[in-house]
Amino acid sequence: MTAQQETRPNAAAKPVRWAADVVATMREGARVRLDYSPQSLWRVDRMIDGIRREGPPYPAVESVLRGFGAYAGEVIVRRTGAEWWATGGEHWVRTPDGRLWDPIDEARRCFGGHGSLRLLCRDAIAEG
């Protein structure tokens, strides 16, 4: 077993759990089904936009944004064979072509009105 194989489950554990939590929360609380498809990220972008328009302070929505970002990262992982990487408490997705993506930060950017998880996923899935 290589060092990469040994650290991969550790790097993926938190984002996979965050993504699963947001899927369950959206299904049970908002009656929104998230199926880990790229198309489902349209709904996620709209949900983040709706939250932003309500004007809550960032700390009040930080964990849900983290969950939405982790969900988008899992969409990329499942579609491309990418892997989660972690360092210094931050989590990124590395696609097989070596590119790094930060879907959790992109969710924060969406909340600020300057990002799109759908477009991030589209770019990550596109052949590079």
JSON list of C-alpha atoms in Angstrom, two decimals:
[
{"chain": "A", "resi": 1, "resn": "MET", "atom": "CA", "xyz": [0.00, 0.00, 0.00]},
{"chain": "A", "resi": 2, "resn": "THR", "atom": "CA", "xyz": [1.38, 3.40, -0.96]},
{"chain": "A", "resi": 3, "resn": "ALA", "atom": "CA", "xyz": [1.32, 6.46, 1.25]},
{"chain": "A", "resi": 4, "resn": "GLN", "atom": "CA", "xyz": [-1.29, 7.97, -1.10]},
{"chain": "A", "resi": 5, "resn": "GLN", "atom": "CA", "xyz": [-3.62, 4.99, -0.58]},
{"chain": "A", "resi": 6, "resn": "GLU", "atom": "CA", "xyz": [-3.13, 5.17, 3.16]},
{"chain": "A", "resi": 7, "resn": "THR", "atom": "CA", "xyz": [-3.99, 8.88, 3.43]},
{"chain": "A", "resi": 8, "resn": "ARG", "atom": "CA", "xyz": [-6.87, 8.94, 0.95]},
{"chain": "A", "resi": 9, "resn": "PRO", "atom": "CA", "xyz": [-9.56, 7.58, 3.30]},
{"chain": "A", "resi": 10, "resn": "ASN", "atom": "CA", "xyz": [-8.50, 10.09, 5.95]},
{"chain": "A", "resi": 11, "resn": "ALA", "atom": "CA", "xyz": [-8.71, 13.00, 3.50]},
{"chain": "A", "resi": 12, "resn": "ALA", "atom": "CA", "xyz": [-12.10, 11.88, 2.20]},
{"chain": "A", "resi": 13, "resn": "ALA", "atom": "CA", "xyz": [-13.76, 11.02, 5.52]},
{"chain": "A", "resi": 14, "resn": "LYS", "atom": "CA", "xyz": [-14.93, 14.49, 6.51]},
{"chain": "A", "resi": 15, "resn": "PRO", "atom": "CA", "xyz": [-16.09, 15.77, 3.09]},
{"chain": "A", "resi": 16, "resn": "VAL", "atom": "CA", "xyz": [-17.91, 12.51, 2.34]},
{"chain": "A", "resi": 17, "resn": "ARG", "atom": "CA", "xyz": [-19.73, 12.82, 5.68]},
{"chain": "A", "resi": 18, "resn": "TRP", "atom": "CA", "xyz": [-20.50, 16.53, 5.11]},
{"chain": "A", "resi": 19, "resn": "ALA", "atom": "CA", "xyz": [-21.93, 15.72, 1.66]},
{"chain": "A", "resi": 20, "resn": "ALA", "atom": "CA", "xyz": [-24.06, 12.86, 3.02]},
{"chain": "A", "resi": 21, "resn": "ASP", "atom": "CA", "xyz": [-25.32, 15.13, 5.81]},
{"chain": "A", "resi": 22, "resn": "VAL", "atom": "CA", "xyz": [-26.44, 17.83, 3.38]},
{"chain": "A", "resi": 23, "resn": "VAL", "atom": "CA", "xyz": [-28.14, 15.24, 1.15]},
{"chain": "A", "resi": 24, "resn": "ALA", "atom": "CA", "xyz": [-30.09, 13.91, 4.14]},
{"chain": "A", "resi": 25, "resn": "THR", "atom": "CA", "xyz": [-30.91, 17.40, 5.44]},
{"chain": "A", "resi": 26, "resn": "MET", "atom": "CA", "xyz": [-32.17, 18.59, 2.07]},
{"chain": "A", "resi": 27, "resn": "ARG", "atom": "CA", "xyz": [-34.23, 15.42, 1.57]},
{"chain": "A", "resi": 28, "resn": "GLU", "atom": "CA", "xyz": [-35.81, 15.50, 5.03]},
{"chain": "A", "resi": 29, "resn": "GLY", "atom": "CA", "xyz": [-36.04, 19.24, 5.71]},
{"chain": "A", "resi": 30, "resn": "ALA", "atom": "CA", "xyz": [-36.48, 20.89, 2.32]},
{"chain": "A", "resi": 31, "resn": "ARG", "atom": "CA", "xyz": [-37.87, 17.92, 0.37]},
{"chain": "A", "resi": 32, "resn": "VAL", "atom": "CA", "xyz": [-35.12, 18.40, -2.22]},
{"chain": "A", "resi": 33, "resn": "ARG", "atom": "CA", "xyz": [-33.53, 15.28, -3.67]},
{"chain": "A", "resi": 34, "resn": "LEU", "atom": "CA", "xyz": [-29.82, 15.50, -4.37]},
{"chain": "A", "resi": 35, "resn": "ASP", "atom": "CA", "xyz": [-28.59, 12.51, -6.38]},
{"chain": "A", "resi": 36, "resn": "TYR", "atom": "CA", "xyz": [-24.88, 13.32, -6.89]},
{"chain": "A", "resi": 37, "resn": "SER", "atom": "CA", "xyz": [-25.50, 14.24, -10.54]},
{"chain": "A", "resi": 38, "resn": "PRO", "atom": "CA", "xyz": [-23.97, 17.32, -12.16]},
{"chain": "A", "resi": 39, "resn": "GLN", "atom": "CA", "xyz": [-27.53, 18.46, -12.95]},
{"chain": "A", "resi": 40, "resn": "SER", "atom": "CA", "xyz": [-28.40, 18.50, -9.23]},
{"chain": "A", "resi": 41, "resn": "LEU", "atom": "CA", "xyz": [-25.91, 21.33, -8.77]},
{"chain": "A", "resi": 42, "resn": "TRP", "atom": "CA", "xyz": [-28.40, 23.69, -10.46]},
{"chain": "A", "resi": 43, "resn": "ARG", "atom": "CA", "xyz": [-30.61, 23.19, -7.39]},
{"chain": "A", "resi": 44, "resn": "VAL", "atom": "CA", "xyz": [-27.69, 23.65, -5.02]},
{"chain": "A", "resi": 45, "resn": "ASP", "atom": "CA", "xyz": [-26.67, 26.93, -6.68]},
{"chain": "A", "resi": 46, "resn": "ARG", "atom": "CA", "xyz": [-30.30, 28.14, -6.44]},
{"chain": "A", "resi": 47, "resn": "MET", "atom": "CA", "xyz": [-30.51, 27.12, -2.78]},
{"chain": "A", "resi": 48, "resn": "ILE", "atom": "CA", "xyz": [-27.31, 29.01, -1.95]},
{"chain": "A", "resi": 49, "resn": "ASP", "atom": "CA", "xyz": [-28.63, 32.04, -3.85]},
{"chain": "A", "resi": 50, "resn": "GLY", "atom": "CA", "xyz": [-31.86, 31.87, -1.84]},
{"chain": "A", "resi": 51, "resn": "ILE", "atom": "CA", "xyz": [-29.94, 31.71, 1.42]},
{"chain": "A", "resi": 52, "resn": "ARG", "atom": "CA", "xyz": [-27.79, 34.67, 0.35]},
{"chain": "A", "resi": 53, "resn": "ARG", "atom": "CA", "xyz": [-30.89, 36.75, -0.48]},
{"chain": "A", "resi": 54, "resn": "GLU", "atom": "CA", "xyz": [-32.24, 36.12, 3.04]},
{"chain": "A", "resi": 55, "resn": "GLY", "atom": "CA", "xyz": [-29.12, 37.86, 4.36]},
{"chain": "A", "resi": 56, "resn": "PRO", "atom": "CA", "xyz": [-27.99, 35.63, 7.23]},
{"chain": "A", "resi": 57, "resn": "PRO", "atom": "CA", "xyz": [-24.55, 36.23, 8.73]},
{"chain": "A", "resi": 58, "resn": "TYR", "atom": "CA", "xyz": [-21.88, 33.90, 7.33]},
{"chain": "A", "resi": 59, "resn": "PRO", "atom": "CA", "xyz": [-21.29, 32.04, 10.63]},
{"chain": "A", "resi": 60, "resn": "ALA", "atom": "CA", "xyz": [-24.96, 31.02, 10.67]},
{"chain": "A", "resi": 61, "resn": "VAL", "atom": "CA", "xyz": [-24.65, 29.25, 7.30]},
{"chain": "A", "resi": 62, "resn": "GLU", "atom": "CA", "xyz": [-21.00, 28.19, 7.32]},
{"chain": "A", "resi": 63, "resn": "SER", "atom": "CA", "xyz": [-21.67, 24.49, 7.95]},
{"chain": "A", "resi": 64, "resn": "VAL", "atom": "CA", "xyz": [-24.40, 24.20, 5.30]},
{"chain": "A", "resi": 65, "resn": "LEU", "atom": "CA", "xyz": [-22.13, 25.92, 2.76]},
{"chain": "A", "resi": 66, "resn": "ARG", "atom": "CA", "xyz": [-19.36, 23.48, 3.67]},
{"chain": "A", "resi": 67, "resn": "GLY", "atom": "CA", "xyz": [-21.83, 20.64, 3.10]},
{"chain": "A", "resi": 68, "resn": "PHE", "atom": "CA", "xyz": [-22.91, 22.00, -0.28]},
{"chain": "A", "resi": 69, "resn": "GLY", "atom": "CA", "xyz": [-19.27, 22.37, -1.31]},
{"chain": "A", "resi": 70, "resn": "ALA", "atom": "CA", "xyz": [-18.46, 18.86, -0.16]},
{"chain": "A", "resi": 71, "resn": "TYR", "atom": "CA", "xyz": [-21.49, 17.61, -2.09]},
{"chain": "A", "resi": 72, "resn": "ALA", "atom": "CA", "xyz": [-20.20, 19.29, -5.27]},
{"chain": "A", "resi": 73, "resn": "GLY", "atom": "CA", "xyz": [-16.78, 17.77, -4.61]},
{"chain": "A", "resi": 74, "resn": "GLU", "atom": "CA", "xyz": [-18.35, 14.33, -4.32]},
{"chain": "A", "resi": 75, "resn": "VAL", "atom": "CA", "xyz": [-20.13, 14.88, -7.65]},
{"chain": "A", "resi": 76, "resn": "ILE", "atom": "CA", "xyz": [-16.70, 15.54, -9.20]},
{"chain": "A", "resi": 77, "resn": "VAL", "atom": "CA", "xyz": [-15.11, 12.56, -7.42]},
{"chain": "A", "resi": 78, "resn": "ARG", "atom": "CA", "xyz": [-17.84, 10.19, -8.58]},
{"chain": "A", "resi": 79, "resn": "ARG", "atom": "CA", "xyz": [-17.83, 11.44, -12.18]},
{"chain": "A", "resi": 80, "resn": "THR", "atom": "CA", "xyz": [-14.08, 11.63, -12.75]},
{"chain": "A", "resi": 81, "resn": "GLY", "atom": "CA", "xyz": [-12.41, 9.21, -10.35]},
{"chain": "A", "resi": 82, "resn": "ALA", "atom": "CA", "xyz": [-10.93, 12.22, -8.53]},
{"chain": "A", "resi": 83, "resn": "GLU", "atom": "CA", "xyz": [-9.73, 12.06, -4.93]},
{"chain": "A", "resi": 84, "resn": "TRP", "atom": "CA", "xyz": [-10.14, 14.26, -1.89]},
{"chain": "A", "resi": 85, "resn": "TRP", "atom": "CA", "xyz": [-6.94, 15.80, -0.55]},
{"chain": "A", "resi": 86, "resn": "ALA", "atom": "CA", "xyz": [-6.54, 17.58, 2.76]},
{"chain": "A", "resi": 87, "resn": "THR", "atom": "CA", "xyz": [-3.90, 19.79, 4.29]},
{"chain": "A", "resi": 88, "resn": "GLY", "atom": "CA", "xyz": [-4.03, 22.31, 7.10]},
{"chain": "A", "resi": 89, "resn": "GLY", "atom": "CA", "xyz": [-7.73, 21.64, 7.67]},
{"chain": "A", "resi": 90, "resn": "GLU", "atom": "CA", "xyz": [-8.64, 22.53, 4.06]},
{"chain": "A", "resi": 91, "resn": "HIS", "atom": "CA", "xyz": [-10.05, 19.98, 1.61]},
{"chain": "A", "resi": 92, "resn": "TRP", "atom": "CA", "xyz": [-9.60, 19.91, -2.16]},
{"chain": "A", "resi": 93, "resn": "VAL", "atom": "CA", "xyz": [-10.47, 17.56, -4.98]},
{"chain": "A", "resi": 94, "resn": "ARG", "atom": "CA", "xyz": [-7.70, 16.41, -7.30]},
{"chain": "A", "resi": 95, "resn": "THR", "atom": "CA", "xyz": [-8.92, 15.17, -10.67]},
{"chain": "A", "resi": 96, "resn": "PRO", "atom": "CA", "xyz": [-7.01, 12.41, -12.49]},
{"chain": "A", "resi": 97, "resn": "ASP", "atom": "CA", "xyz": [-5.37, 15.00, -14.78]},
{"chain": "A", "resi": 98, "resn": "GLY", "atom": "CA", "xyz": [-3.71, 16.54, -11.69]},
{"chain": "A", "resi": 99, "resn": "ARG", "atom": "CA", "xyz": [-5.85, 19.68, -11.46]},
{"chain": "A", "resi": 100, "resn": "LEU", "atom": "CA", "xyz": [-6.91, 20.83, -7.98]},
{"chain": "A", "resi": 101, "resn": "TRP", "atom": "CA", "xyz": [-10.42, 22.11, -7.23]},
{"chain": "A", "resi": 102, "resn": "ASP", "atom": "CA", "xyz": [-11.78, 23.76, -4.11]},
{"chain": "A", "resi": 103, "resn": "PRO", "atom": "CA", "xyz": [-15.54, 23.18, -4.11]},
{"chain": "A", "resi": 104, "resn": "ILE", "atom": "CA", "xyz": [-15.91, 24.15, -0.45]},
{"chain": "A", "resi": 105, "resn": "ASP", "atom": "CA", "xyz": [-14.43, 27.58, -1.15]},
{"chain": "A", "resi": 106, "resn": "GLU", "atom": "CA", "xyz": [-16.58, 27.80, -4.28]},
{"chain": "A", "resi": 107, "resn": "ALA", "atom": "CA", "xyz": [-19.69, 27.34, -2.11]},
{"chain": "A", "resi": 108, "resn": "ARG", "atom": "CA", "xyz": [-18.48, 30.29, -0.02]},
{"chain": "A", "resi": 109, "resn": "ARG", "atom": "CA", "xyz": [-18.01, 32.28, -3.23]},
{"chain": "A", "resi": 110, "resn": "CYS", "atom": "CA", "xyz": [-21.56, 31.36, -4.29]},
{"chain": "A", "resi": 111, "resn": "PHE", "atom": "CA", "xyz": [-22.84, 32.74, -0.98]},
{"chain": "A", "resi": 112, "resn": "GLY", "atom": "CA", "xyz": [-20.96, 35.94, -1.76]},
{"chain": "A", "resi": 113, "resn": "GLY", "atom": "CA", "xyz": [-22.64, 36.07, -5.18]},
{"chain": "A", "resi": 114, "resn": "HIS", "atom": "CA", "xyz": [-19.47, 35.29, -7.15]},
{"chain": "A", "resi": 115, "resn": "GLY", "atom": "CA", "xyz": [-19.40, 31.55, -7.79]},
{"chain": "A", "resi": 116, "resn": "SER", "atom": "CA", "xyz": [-21.22, 28.52, -9.15]},
{"chain": "A", "resi": 117, "resn": "LEU", "atom": "CA", "xyz": [-20.85, 24.93, -8.03]},
{"chain": "A", "resi": 118, "resn": "ARG", "atom": "CA", "xyz": [-22.50, 23.83, -11.27]},
{"chain": "A", "resi": 119, "resn": "LEU", "atom": "CA", "xyz": [-19.90, 25.64, -13.38]},
{"chain": "A", "resi": 120, "resn": "LEU", "atom": "CA", "xyz": [-17.03, 24.43, -11.19]},
{"chain": "A", "resi": 121, "resn": "CYS", "atom": "CA", "xyz": [-18.23, 20.86, -11.67]},
{"chain": "A", "resi": 122, "resn": "ARG", "atom": "CA", "xyz": [-18.67, 21.36, -15.41]},
{"chain": "A", "resi": 123, "resn": "ASP", "atom": "CA", "xyz": [-15.09, 22.62, -15.69]},
{"chain": "A", "resi": 124, "resn": "ALA", "atom": "CA", "xyz": [-13.70, 19.82, -13.50]},
{"chain": "A", "resi": 125, "resn": "ILE", "atom": "CA", "xyz": [-15.49, 17.12, -15.45]},
{"chain": "A", "resi": 126, "resn": "ALA", "atom": "CA", "xyz": [-14.47, 18.54, -18.84]},
{"chain": "A", "resi": 127, "resn": "GLU", "atom": "CA", "xyz": [-11.50, 16.86, -20.41]},
{"chain": "A", "resi": 128, "resn": "GLY", "atom": "CA", "xyz": [-8.45, 18.88, -19.49]}
]
